[in-house]
Coordinates of C-alpha atoms in Angstrom, one line a residue:
X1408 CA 28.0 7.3 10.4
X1409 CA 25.4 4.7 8.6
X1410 CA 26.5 3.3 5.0
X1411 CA 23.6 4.5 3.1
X1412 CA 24.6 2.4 -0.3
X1413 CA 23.5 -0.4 1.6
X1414 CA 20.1 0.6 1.4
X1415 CA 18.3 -1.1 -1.6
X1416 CA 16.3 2.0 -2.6
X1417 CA 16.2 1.6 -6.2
X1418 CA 17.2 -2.2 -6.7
X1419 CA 15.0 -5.2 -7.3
X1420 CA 18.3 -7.0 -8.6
X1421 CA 18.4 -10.1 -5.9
X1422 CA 21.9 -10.6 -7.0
X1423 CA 23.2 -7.0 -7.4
X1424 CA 21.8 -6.3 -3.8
X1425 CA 23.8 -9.6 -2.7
X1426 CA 27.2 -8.3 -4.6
X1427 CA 26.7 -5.2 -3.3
X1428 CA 26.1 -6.4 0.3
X1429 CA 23.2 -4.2 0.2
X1430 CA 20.4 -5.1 3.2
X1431 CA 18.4 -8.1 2.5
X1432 CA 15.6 -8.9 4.4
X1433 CA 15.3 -12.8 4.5
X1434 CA 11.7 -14.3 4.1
X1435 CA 13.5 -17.3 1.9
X1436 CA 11.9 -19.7 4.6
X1437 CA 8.6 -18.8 3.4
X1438 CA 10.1 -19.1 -0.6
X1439 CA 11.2 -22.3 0.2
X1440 CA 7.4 -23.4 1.1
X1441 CA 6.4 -22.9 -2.3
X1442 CA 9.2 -23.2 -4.4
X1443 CA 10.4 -26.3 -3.7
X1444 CA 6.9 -27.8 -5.5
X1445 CA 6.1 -28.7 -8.9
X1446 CA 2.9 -26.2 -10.2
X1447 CA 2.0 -22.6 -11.4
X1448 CA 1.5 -19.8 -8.2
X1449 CA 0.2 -16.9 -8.1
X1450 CA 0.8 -13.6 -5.7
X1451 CA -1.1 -10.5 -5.5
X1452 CA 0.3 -7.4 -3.9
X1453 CA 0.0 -3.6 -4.1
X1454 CA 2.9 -1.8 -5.5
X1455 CA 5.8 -1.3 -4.1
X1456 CA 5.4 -3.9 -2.3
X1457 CA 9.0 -5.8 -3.4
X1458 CA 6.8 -8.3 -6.4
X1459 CA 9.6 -8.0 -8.5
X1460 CA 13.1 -8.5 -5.7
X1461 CA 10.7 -11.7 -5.1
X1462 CA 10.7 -12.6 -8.8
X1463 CA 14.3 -11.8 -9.5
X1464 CA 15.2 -13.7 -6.1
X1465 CA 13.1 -16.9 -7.4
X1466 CA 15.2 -16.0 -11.3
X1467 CA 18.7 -16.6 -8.9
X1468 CA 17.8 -19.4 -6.6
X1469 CA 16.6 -21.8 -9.7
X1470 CA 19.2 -20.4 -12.2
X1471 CA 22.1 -20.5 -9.8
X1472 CA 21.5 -22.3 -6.9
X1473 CA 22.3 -21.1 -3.3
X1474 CA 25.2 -19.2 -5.7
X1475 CA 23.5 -16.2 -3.9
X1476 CA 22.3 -17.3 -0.3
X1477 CA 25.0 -17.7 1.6
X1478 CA 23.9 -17.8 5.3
X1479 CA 19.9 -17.1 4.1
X1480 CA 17.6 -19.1 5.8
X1481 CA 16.8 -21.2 2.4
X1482 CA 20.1 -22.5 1.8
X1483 CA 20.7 -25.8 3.5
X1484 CA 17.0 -26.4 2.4
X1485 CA 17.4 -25.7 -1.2
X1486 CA 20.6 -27.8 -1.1
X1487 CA 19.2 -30.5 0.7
X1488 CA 15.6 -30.8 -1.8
X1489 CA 17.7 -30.1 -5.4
X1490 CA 21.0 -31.2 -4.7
X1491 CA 22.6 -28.7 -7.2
X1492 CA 20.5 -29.1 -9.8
X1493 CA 19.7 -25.7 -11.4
X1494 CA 17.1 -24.8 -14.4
X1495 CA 16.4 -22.8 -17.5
X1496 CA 14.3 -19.6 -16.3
X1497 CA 12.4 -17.4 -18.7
X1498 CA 11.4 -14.1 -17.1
X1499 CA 8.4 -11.8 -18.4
X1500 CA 8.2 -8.7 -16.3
X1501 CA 4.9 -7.0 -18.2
X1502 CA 5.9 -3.5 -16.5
X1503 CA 9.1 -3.5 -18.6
X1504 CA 7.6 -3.7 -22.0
X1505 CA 6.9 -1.4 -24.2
X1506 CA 3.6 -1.8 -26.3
X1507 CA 0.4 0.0 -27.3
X1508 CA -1.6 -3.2 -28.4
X1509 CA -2.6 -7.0 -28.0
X1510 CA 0.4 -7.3 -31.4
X1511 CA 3.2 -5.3 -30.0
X1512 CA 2.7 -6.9 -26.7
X1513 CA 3.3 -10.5 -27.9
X1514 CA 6.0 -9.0 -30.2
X1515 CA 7.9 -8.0 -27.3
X1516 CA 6.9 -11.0 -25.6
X1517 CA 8.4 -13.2 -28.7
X1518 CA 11.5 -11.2 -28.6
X1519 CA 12.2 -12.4 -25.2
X1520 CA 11.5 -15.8 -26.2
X1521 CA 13.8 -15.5 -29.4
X1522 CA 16.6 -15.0 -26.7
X1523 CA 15.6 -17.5 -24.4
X1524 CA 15.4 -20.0 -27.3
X1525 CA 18.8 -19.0 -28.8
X1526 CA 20.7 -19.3 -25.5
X1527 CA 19.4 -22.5 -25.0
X1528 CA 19.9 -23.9 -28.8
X1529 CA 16.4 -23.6 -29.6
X1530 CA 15.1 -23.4 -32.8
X1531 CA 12.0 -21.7 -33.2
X1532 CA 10.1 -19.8 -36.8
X1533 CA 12.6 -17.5 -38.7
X1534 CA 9.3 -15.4 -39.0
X1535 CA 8.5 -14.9 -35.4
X1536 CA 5.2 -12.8 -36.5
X1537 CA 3.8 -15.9 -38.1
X1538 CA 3.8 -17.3 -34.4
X1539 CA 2.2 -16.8 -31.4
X1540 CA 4.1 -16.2 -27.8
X1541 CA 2.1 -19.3 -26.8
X1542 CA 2.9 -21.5 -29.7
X1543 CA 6.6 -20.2 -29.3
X1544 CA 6.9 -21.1 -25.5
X1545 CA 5.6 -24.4 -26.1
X1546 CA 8.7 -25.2 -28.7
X1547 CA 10.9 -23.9 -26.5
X1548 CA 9.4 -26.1 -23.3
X1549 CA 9.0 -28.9 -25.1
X1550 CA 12.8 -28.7 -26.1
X1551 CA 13.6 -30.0 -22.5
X1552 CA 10.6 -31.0 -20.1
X1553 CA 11.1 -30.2 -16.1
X1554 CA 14.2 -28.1 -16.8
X1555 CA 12.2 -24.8 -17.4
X1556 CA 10.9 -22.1 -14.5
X1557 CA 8.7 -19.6 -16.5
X1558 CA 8.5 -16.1 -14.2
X1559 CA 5.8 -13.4 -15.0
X1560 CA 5.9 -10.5 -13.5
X1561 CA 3.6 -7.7 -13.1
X1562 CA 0.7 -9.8 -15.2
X1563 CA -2.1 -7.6 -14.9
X1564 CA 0.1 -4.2 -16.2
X1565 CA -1.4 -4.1 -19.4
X1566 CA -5.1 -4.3 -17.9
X1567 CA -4.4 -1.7 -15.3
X1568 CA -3.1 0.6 -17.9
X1569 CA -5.9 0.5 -20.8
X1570 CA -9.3 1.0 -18.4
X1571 CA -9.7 4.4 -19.8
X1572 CA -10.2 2.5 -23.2
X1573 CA -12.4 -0.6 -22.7
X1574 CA -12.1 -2.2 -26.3
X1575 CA -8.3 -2.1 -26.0
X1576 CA -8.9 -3.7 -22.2
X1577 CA -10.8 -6.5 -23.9
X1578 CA -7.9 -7.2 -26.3
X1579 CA -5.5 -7.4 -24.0
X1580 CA -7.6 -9.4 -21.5
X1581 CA -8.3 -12.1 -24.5
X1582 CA -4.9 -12.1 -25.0
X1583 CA -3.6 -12.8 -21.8
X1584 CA -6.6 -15.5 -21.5
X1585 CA -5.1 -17.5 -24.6
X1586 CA -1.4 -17.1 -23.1
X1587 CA -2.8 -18.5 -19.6
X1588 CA -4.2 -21.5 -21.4
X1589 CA -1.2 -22.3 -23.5
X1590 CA 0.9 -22.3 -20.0
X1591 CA -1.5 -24.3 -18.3
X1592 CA -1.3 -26.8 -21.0
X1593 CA 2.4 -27.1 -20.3
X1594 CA 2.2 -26.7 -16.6
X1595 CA 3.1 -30.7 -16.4
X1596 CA 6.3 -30.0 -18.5
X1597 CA 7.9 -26.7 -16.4
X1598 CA 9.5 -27.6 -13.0
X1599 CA 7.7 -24.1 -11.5
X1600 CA 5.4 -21.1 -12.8
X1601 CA 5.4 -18.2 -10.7
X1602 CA 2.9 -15.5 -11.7
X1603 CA 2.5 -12.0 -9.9
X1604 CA 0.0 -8.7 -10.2
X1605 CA -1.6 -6.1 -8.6
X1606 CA -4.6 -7.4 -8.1
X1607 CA -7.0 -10.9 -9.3
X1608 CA -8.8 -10.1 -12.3
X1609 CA -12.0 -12.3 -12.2
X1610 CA -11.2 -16.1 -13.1
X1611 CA -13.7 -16.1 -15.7
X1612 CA -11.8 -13.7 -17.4
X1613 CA -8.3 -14.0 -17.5
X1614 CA -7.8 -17.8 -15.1
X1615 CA -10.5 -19.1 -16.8
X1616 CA -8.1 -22.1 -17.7
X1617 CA -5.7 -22.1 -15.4
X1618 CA -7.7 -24.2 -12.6
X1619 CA -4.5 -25.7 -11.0
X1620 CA -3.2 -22.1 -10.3
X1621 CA -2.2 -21.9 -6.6
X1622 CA -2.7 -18.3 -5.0
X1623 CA -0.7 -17.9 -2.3
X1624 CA -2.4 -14.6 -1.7
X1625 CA -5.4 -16.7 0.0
X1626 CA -2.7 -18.5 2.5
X1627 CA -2.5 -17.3 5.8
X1628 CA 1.5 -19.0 5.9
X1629 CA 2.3 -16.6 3.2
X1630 CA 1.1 -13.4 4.4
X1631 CA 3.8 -11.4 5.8
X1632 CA 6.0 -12.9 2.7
X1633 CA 6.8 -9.4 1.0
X1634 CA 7.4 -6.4 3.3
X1635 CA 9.0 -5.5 6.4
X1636 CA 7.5 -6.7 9.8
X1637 CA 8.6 -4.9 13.0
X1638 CA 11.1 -7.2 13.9
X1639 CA 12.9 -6.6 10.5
X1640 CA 13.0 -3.1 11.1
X1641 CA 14.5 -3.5 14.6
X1642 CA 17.4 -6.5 12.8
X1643 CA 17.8 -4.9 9.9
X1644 CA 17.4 -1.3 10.2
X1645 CA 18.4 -0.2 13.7
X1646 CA 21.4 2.5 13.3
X1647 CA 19.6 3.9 10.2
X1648 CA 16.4 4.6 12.3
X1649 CA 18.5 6.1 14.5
X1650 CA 20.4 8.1 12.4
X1651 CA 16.8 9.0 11.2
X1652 CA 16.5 10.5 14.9
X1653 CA 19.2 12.3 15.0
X1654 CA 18.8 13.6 11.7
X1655 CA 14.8 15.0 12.6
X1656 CA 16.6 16.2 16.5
X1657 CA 13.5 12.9 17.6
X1658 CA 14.1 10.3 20.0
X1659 CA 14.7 6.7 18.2
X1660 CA 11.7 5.5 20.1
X1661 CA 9.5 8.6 18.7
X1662 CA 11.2 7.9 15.0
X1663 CA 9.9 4.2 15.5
X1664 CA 6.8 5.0 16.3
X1665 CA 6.6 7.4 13.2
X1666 CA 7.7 4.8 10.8
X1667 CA 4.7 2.9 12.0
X1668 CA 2.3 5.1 11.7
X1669 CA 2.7 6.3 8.3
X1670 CA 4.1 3.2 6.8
X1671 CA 3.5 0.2 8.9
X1672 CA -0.5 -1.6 9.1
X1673 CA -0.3 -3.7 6.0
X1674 CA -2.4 -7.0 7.1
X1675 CA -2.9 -9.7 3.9
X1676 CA -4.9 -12.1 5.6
X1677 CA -7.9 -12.4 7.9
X1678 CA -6.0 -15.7 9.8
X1679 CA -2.6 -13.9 10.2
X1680 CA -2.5 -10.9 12.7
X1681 CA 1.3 -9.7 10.8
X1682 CA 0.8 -6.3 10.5
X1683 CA 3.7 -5.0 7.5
X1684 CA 5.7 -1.7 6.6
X1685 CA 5.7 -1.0 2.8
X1686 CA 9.4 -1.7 1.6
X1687 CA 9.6 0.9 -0.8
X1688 CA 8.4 3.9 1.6
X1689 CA 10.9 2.4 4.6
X1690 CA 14.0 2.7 2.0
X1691 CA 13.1 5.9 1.1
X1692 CA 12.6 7.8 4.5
X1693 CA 15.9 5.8 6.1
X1694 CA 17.7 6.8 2.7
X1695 CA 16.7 11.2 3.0
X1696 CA 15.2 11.5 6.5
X1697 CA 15.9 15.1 6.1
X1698 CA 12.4 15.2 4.0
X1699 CA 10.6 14.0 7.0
X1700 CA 8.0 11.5 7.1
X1701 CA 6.6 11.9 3.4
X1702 CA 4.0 10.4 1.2
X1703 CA 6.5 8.6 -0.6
X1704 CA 4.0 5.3 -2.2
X1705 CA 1.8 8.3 -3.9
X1706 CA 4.6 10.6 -5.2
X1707 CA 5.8 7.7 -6.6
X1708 CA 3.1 5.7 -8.3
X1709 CA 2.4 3.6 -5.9
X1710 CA -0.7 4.3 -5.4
X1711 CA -1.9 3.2 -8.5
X1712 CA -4.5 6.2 -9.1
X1713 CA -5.7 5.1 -12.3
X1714 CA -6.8 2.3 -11.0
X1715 CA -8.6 3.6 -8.0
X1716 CA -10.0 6.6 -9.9
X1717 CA -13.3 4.9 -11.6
X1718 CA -14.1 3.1 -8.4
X1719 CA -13.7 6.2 -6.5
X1720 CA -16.1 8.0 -9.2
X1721 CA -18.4 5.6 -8.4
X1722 CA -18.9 6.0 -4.7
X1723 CA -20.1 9.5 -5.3
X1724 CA -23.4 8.7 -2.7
X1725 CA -20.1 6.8 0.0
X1726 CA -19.3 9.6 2.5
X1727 CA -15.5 9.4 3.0
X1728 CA -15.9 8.3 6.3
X1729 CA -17.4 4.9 5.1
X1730 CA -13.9 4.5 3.4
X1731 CA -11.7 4.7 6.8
X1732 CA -13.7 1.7 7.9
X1733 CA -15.8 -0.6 5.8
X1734 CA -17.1 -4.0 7.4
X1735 CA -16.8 -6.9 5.1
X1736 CA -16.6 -10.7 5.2
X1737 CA -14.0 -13.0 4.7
X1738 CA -15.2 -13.8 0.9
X1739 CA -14.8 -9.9 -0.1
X1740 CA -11.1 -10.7 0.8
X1741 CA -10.4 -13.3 -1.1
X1742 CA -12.7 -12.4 -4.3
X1743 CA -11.5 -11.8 -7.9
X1744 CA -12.9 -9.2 -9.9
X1745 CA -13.7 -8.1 -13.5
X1746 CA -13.1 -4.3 -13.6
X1747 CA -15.8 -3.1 -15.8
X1748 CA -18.7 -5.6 -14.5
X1749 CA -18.4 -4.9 -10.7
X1750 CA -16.1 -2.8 -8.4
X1751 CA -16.3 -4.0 -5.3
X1752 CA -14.2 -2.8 -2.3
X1753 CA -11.9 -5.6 -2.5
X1754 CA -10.0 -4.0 -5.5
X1755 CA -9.3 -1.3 -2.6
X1756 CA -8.2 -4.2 -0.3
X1757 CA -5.6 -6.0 -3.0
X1758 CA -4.3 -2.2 -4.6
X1759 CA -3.4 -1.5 -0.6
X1760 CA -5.6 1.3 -0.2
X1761 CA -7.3 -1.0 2.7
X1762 CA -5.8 -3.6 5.3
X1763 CA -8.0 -6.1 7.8
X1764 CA -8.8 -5.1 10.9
X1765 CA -11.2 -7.3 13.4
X1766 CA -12.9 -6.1 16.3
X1767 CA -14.6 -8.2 19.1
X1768 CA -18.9 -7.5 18.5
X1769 CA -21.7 -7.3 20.8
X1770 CA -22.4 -11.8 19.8
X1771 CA -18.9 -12.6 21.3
X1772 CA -16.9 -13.2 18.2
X1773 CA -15.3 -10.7 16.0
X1774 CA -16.0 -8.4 13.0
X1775 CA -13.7 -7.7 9.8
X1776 CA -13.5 -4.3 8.8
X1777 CA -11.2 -2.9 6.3
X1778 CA -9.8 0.3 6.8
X1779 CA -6.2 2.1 5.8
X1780 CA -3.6 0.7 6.8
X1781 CA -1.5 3.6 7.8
X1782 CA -1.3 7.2 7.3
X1783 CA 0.5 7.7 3.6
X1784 CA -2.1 5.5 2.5
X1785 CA -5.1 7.7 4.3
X1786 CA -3.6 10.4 2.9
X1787 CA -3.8 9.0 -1.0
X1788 CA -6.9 8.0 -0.5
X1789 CA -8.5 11.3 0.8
X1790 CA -6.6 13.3 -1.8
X1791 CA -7.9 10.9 -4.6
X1792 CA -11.5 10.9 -2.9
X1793 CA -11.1 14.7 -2.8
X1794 CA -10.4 14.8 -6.4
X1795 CA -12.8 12.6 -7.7
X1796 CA -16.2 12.8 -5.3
X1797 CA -16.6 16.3 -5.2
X1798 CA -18.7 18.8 -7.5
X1799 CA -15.6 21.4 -7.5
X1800 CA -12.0 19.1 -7.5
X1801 CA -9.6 20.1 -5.3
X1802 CA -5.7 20.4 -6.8
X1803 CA -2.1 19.2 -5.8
X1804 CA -1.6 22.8 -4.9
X1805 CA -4.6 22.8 -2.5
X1806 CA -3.1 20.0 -0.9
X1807 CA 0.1 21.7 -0.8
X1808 CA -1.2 24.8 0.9
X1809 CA -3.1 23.5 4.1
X1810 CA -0.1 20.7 4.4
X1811 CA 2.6 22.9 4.8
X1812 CA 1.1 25.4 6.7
X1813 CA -0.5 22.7 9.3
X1814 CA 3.1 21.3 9.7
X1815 CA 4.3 24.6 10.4
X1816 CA 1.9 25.9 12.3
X1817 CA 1.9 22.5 14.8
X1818 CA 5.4 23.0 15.2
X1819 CA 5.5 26.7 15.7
X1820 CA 2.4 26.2 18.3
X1821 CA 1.0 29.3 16.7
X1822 CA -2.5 28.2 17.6
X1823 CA -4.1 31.3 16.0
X1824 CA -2.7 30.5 12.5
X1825 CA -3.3 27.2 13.7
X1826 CA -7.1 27.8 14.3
X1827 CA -7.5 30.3 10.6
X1828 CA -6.1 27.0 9.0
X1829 CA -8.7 24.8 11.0
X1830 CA -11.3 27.7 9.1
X1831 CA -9.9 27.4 5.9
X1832 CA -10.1 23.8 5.9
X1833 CA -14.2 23.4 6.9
X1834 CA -15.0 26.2 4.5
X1835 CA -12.6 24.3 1.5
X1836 CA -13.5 20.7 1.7
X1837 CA -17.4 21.2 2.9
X1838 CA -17.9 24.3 0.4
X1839 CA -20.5 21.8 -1.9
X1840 CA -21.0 18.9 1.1
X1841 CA -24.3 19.5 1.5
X1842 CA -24.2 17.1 5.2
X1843 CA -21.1 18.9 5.9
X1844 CA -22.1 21.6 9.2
X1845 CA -25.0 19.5 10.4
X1846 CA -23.4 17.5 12.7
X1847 CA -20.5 18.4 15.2
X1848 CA -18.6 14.9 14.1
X1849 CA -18.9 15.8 10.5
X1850 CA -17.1 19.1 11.5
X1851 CA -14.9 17.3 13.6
X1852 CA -14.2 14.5 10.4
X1853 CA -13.8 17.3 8.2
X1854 CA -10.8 18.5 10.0
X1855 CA -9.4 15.0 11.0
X1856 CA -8.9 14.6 7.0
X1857 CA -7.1 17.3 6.2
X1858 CA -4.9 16.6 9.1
X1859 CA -4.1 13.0 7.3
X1860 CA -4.3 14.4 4.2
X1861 CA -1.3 16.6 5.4
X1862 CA 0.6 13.5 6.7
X1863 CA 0.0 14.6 10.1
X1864 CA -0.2 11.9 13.1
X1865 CA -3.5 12.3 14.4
X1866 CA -6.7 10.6 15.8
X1867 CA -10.3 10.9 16.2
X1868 CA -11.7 10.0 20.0
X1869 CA -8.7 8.9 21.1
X1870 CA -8.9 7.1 24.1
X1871 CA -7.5 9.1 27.2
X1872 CA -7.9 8.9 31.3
X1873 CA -11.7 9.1 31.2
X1874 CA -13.1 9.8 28.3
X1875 CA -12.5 10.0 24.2
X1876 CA -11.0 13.0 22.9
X1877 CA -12.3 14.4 19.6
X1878 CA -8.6 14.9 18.1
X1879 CA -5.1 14.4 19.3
X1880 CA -2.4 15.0 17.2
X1881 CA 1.1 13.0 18.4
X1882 CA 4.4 15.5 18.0
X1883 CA 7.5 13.9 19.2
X1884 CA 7.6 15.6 22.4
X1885 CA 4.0 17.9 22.0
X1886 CA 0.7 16.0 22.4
X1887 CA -2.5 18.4 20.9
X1888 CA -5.6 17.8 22.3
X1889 CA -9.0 19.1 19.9
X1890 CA -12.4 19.1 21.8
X1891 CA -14.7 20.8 18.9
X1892 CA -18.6 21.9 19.7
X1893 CA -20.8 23.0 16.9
X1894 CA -22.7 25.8 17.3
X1895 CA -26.3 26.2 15.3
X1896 CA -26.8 29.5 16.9
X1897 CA -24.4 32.4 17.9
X1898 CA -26.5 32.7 21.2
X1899 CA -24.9 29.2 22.3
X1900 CA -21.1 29.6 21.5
X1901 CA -20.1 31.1 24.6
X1902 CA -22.1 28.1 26.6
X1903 CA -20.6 25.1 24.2
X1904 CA -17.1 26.8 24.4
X1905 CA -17.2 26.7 28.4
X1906 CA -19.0 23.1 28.1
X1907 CA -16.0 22.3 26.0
X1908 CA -13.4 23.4 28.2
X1909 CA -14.8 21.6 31.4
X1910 CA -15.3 18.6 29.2
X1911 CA -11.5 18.6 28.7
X1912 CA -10.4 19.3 31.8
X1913 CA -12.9 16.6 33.9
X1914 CA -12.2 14.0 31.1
X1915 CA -8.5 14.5 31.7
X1916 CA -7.9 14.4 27.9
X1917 CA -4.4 13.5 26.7
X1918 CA -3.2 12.0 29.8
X1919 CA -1.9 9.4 28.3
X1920 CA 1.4 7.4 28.2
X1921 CA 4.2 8.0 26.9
X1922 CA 3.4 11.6 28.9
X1923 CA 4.0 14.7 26.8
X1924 CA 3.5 18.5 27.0
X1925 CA 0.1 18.8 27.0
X1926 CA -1.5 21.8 24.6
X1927 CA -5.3 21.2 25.3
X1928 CA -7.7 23.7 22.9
X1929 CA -11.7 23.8 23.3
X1930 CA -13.0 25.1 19.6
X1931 CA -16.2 26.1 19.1
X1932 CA -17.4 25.7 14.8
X1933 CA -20.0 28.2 13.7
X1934 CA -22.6 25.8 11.0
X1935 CA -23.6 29.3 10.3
X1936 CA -20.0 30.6 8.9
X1937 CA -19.0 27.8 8.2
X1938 CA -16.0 28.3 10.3
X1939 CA -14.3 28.5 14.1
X1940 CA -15.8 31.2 16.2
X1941 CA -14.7 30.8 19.2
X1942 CA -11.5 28.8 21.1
X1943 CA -9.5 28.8 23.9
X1944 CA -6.2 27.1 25.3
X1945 CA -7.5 24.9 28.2
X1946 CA -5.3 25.4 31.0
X1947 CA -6.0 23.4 34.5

């Protein structure tokens, strides 16, 4: 039986996970590459995506030492480049505080200061309001030059949480503008400033002084830093996927390949090809695999909705589909942005909505495209798009509705329930899409989406023996196979349904490896009812 207290669900304490002999997953290498330099960094990452174990990791290796890293790869490294020698580390995490405005949040930054400044025989004001947080670092910096490490977590939280209210979004993005210049003017006196966030905010705006900054966001080196690659989950995470297994009555192999799709496809830069699970979603299914394969990052947070709500509101002309794949150059990657001036798709890209894919084109070389990375994300995004894009919103309970009864249902095999769900689902989401029963691939994407949206492992023309199928939805041991013809006319259904089912049989769709139990349905759509008239099982 797996020790499940060794999984770090809830901790971002580098030295609780360490006493507790919790799992650590050991990038220090890559920590070592930037940490053993003089200079302010900078790291953007989506949430949930372990900013904060890195900060409180960086908080232990320059407060204690290799105290913490026994046997880490970082350890005979660090030794060898400090020798012992350990600083005086001031950590602001910005998602900890509590404020309402540009005053309480330097208040609250102050108090930290104030404690910081104490500890270390510091004197600073008695009247700590008379003071700015910049003014008050300074004193405290200047109190001992090179022996200070200044951590900020989580910069850009107060930006991300006032764009409903654009005045108070100016105030705190002045603010934070000021406190960047007063840390770049001490940048020479700090052995190391590590700086994380959710995203860039436009240079201009909130960088505008801090030209030295180093963003190890645009590194190739440093892209599989935070998260889990496939080898970790094989080292680290072997019995508990397979208790995972046994829990869900899967094969390991089948639970692996689950895990991938719905949390893995994370890809932070163009150069490297490390494709990443999201920590937080990982830790959760391995710690209640009972739930199944859930949309832990939204339920959570994670997917950052007020963020991606105002860009989504302002794609309302973007079919969805131009959101599953989106072809960009390597400058929309690596471009900052300033929320209320432009919006372009790389905020999508830097939240984690979107991940890098390249493709080889018709010239030779190959084509970027962002798309989602894996199938929790798809889902959030639909659901958000959904919410947002359409004339009459759809609700959680919606959602709720067509997921559990297509999870059901595709278990069960009921293909007749199956089928009325199929119905429900074209007359629901393309009720006010005025493009929605014009085209058989519309029909066909309309369904695909609600199949994502419910978590559901499928894909649109998947590649088989000799042809692409229009659908195929992966079970663990049940392979669904969707050929879907769209009928104008109620003369032709009977012709396009027999056209469909020869289709499937001569294309030999879903003869694929690994081989499954093959469940092969011809479906013919009605643009007319807006719904499935005709279908049958294809049997050879």
């Amino acid at each position: 039986m797996v020790d499940i207290r060794r999984l770090p669900r809830a901790n971002s304490s580098f030295e609780s996970i360490r006493r507790k002999n919790q799992i650590y997953v050991d990038h220090t290498d890559l920590i070592f590459d930037f940490a053993y330099l003089d200079g302010p960094n900078f790291l953007s990452r989506p949430r949930r995506f372990g900013k904060s174990l890195l900060v409180s990791t960086l908080e232990s290796l320059f407060s204690h030492g290799t105290e913490f890293f026994k046997g880490l790869k970082i350890e005979k490294q660090w030794d060898k480049a400090e020798q012992g020698k350990t600083y005086k580390v001031i950590h602001l995490d910005f998602s900890t505080l509590s404020f309402e405005n540009k005053n309480e949040l330097d208040s609250e930054i102050n108090e930290i200061l104030f404690e910081v400044a104490e500890k270390n025989g510091v004197t600073l004001s008695d009247r700590k309001e008379h003071r700015s947080a910049g003014l008050n670092l300074r004193t405290i910096v200047e109190s001992a030059q090179s022996e200070y490490v200044l951590l900020i977590d989580e910069y850009d939280y107060p930006l991300t949480h006032s764009l409903g209210n654009k005045e108070l979004f100016e105030s705190y993005r002045l603010y934070l503008q000021g406190l960047f210049g007063a840390i770049k003017g001490l940048t020479g006196d700090m052995r190391f400033i590590f700086i994380t966030g959710v995203g860039r905010f436009a240079k201009t705006s909130v960088f505008s002084q801090m030209n030295n900054l180093r963003d190890l966001s645009l590194e190739s080196k440093f892209a599989p830093l935070l998260g889990y690659t496939d080898d970790d989950i094989h080292q680290y995470f072997d019995e508990y996927v397979e208790n995972a297994a046994y829990t869900l009555n899967i094969s390991k192999d089948e639970c692996y390949a689950q895990i991938k799709a719905h949390y893995d496809g994370y890809r932070f830069h163009v150069d490297n090809d490390t494709m990443l699970h999201n920590p937080w979603s990982v830790l959760n299914f391995l710690y209640t695999p009972e739930q199944g394969f859930k949309n832990f990052w939204y339920e959570t947070g994670g997917s950052y909705p007020t963020l991606i709500a105002k860009y989504v509101k302002n794609i309302q002309n973007t079919p969805l589909q131009t959101l599953q794949k989106t072809k960009c150059g390597p400058q929309t990657l690596s471009e900052f942005y300033d929320y209320f001036d432009v919006t372009p798709i790389s905020l999508l890209y830097q939240t984690g909505y979107l991940s890098v894919r390249s493709e080889k084109n018709e010239l030779g070389g190959e084509s970027l495209f962002l798309v989602p990375p894996n199938l929790e994300v798809q889902s959030s995004l639909i659901q958000l798009y959904y919410r947002e894009v359409r004339d009459n919103p759809l609700d959680d309970d919606i959602f709720h509705d067509f997921s559990s009864a297509l999870v059901t249902n595709f278990k069960k095999a009921n293909f007749e329930s199956l089928l009325k769900t199929f119905s429900t689902a074209l007359n629901t989401f393309g009720y006010d899409d005025r493009e929605a029963f014009k085209t058989e691939h519309y029909c066909r994407d309309i369904i695909y989406y609600t199949l994502s949206l419910s978590g559901i492992n499928a894909q649109r023309e998947a590649i088989s023996a000799d042809g692409r199928a229009d659908i195929v939805v992966e079970l663990s041991t049940k392979r669904f196979i969707f050929e879907f013809k769209l009928a104008k006319t109620k003369d032709s259904e009977k012709e396009l349904l027999d056209k469909a089912i020869e289709q499937a049989k001569d294309k030999r769709y879903g003869e694929i490896l690994p081989l499954k139990e093959l469940n092969r349905m011809a479906v013919v759509i009605s643009a007319k009812d807006k719904a499935i008239s005709q279908w049958r099982i294809v049997v050879d």
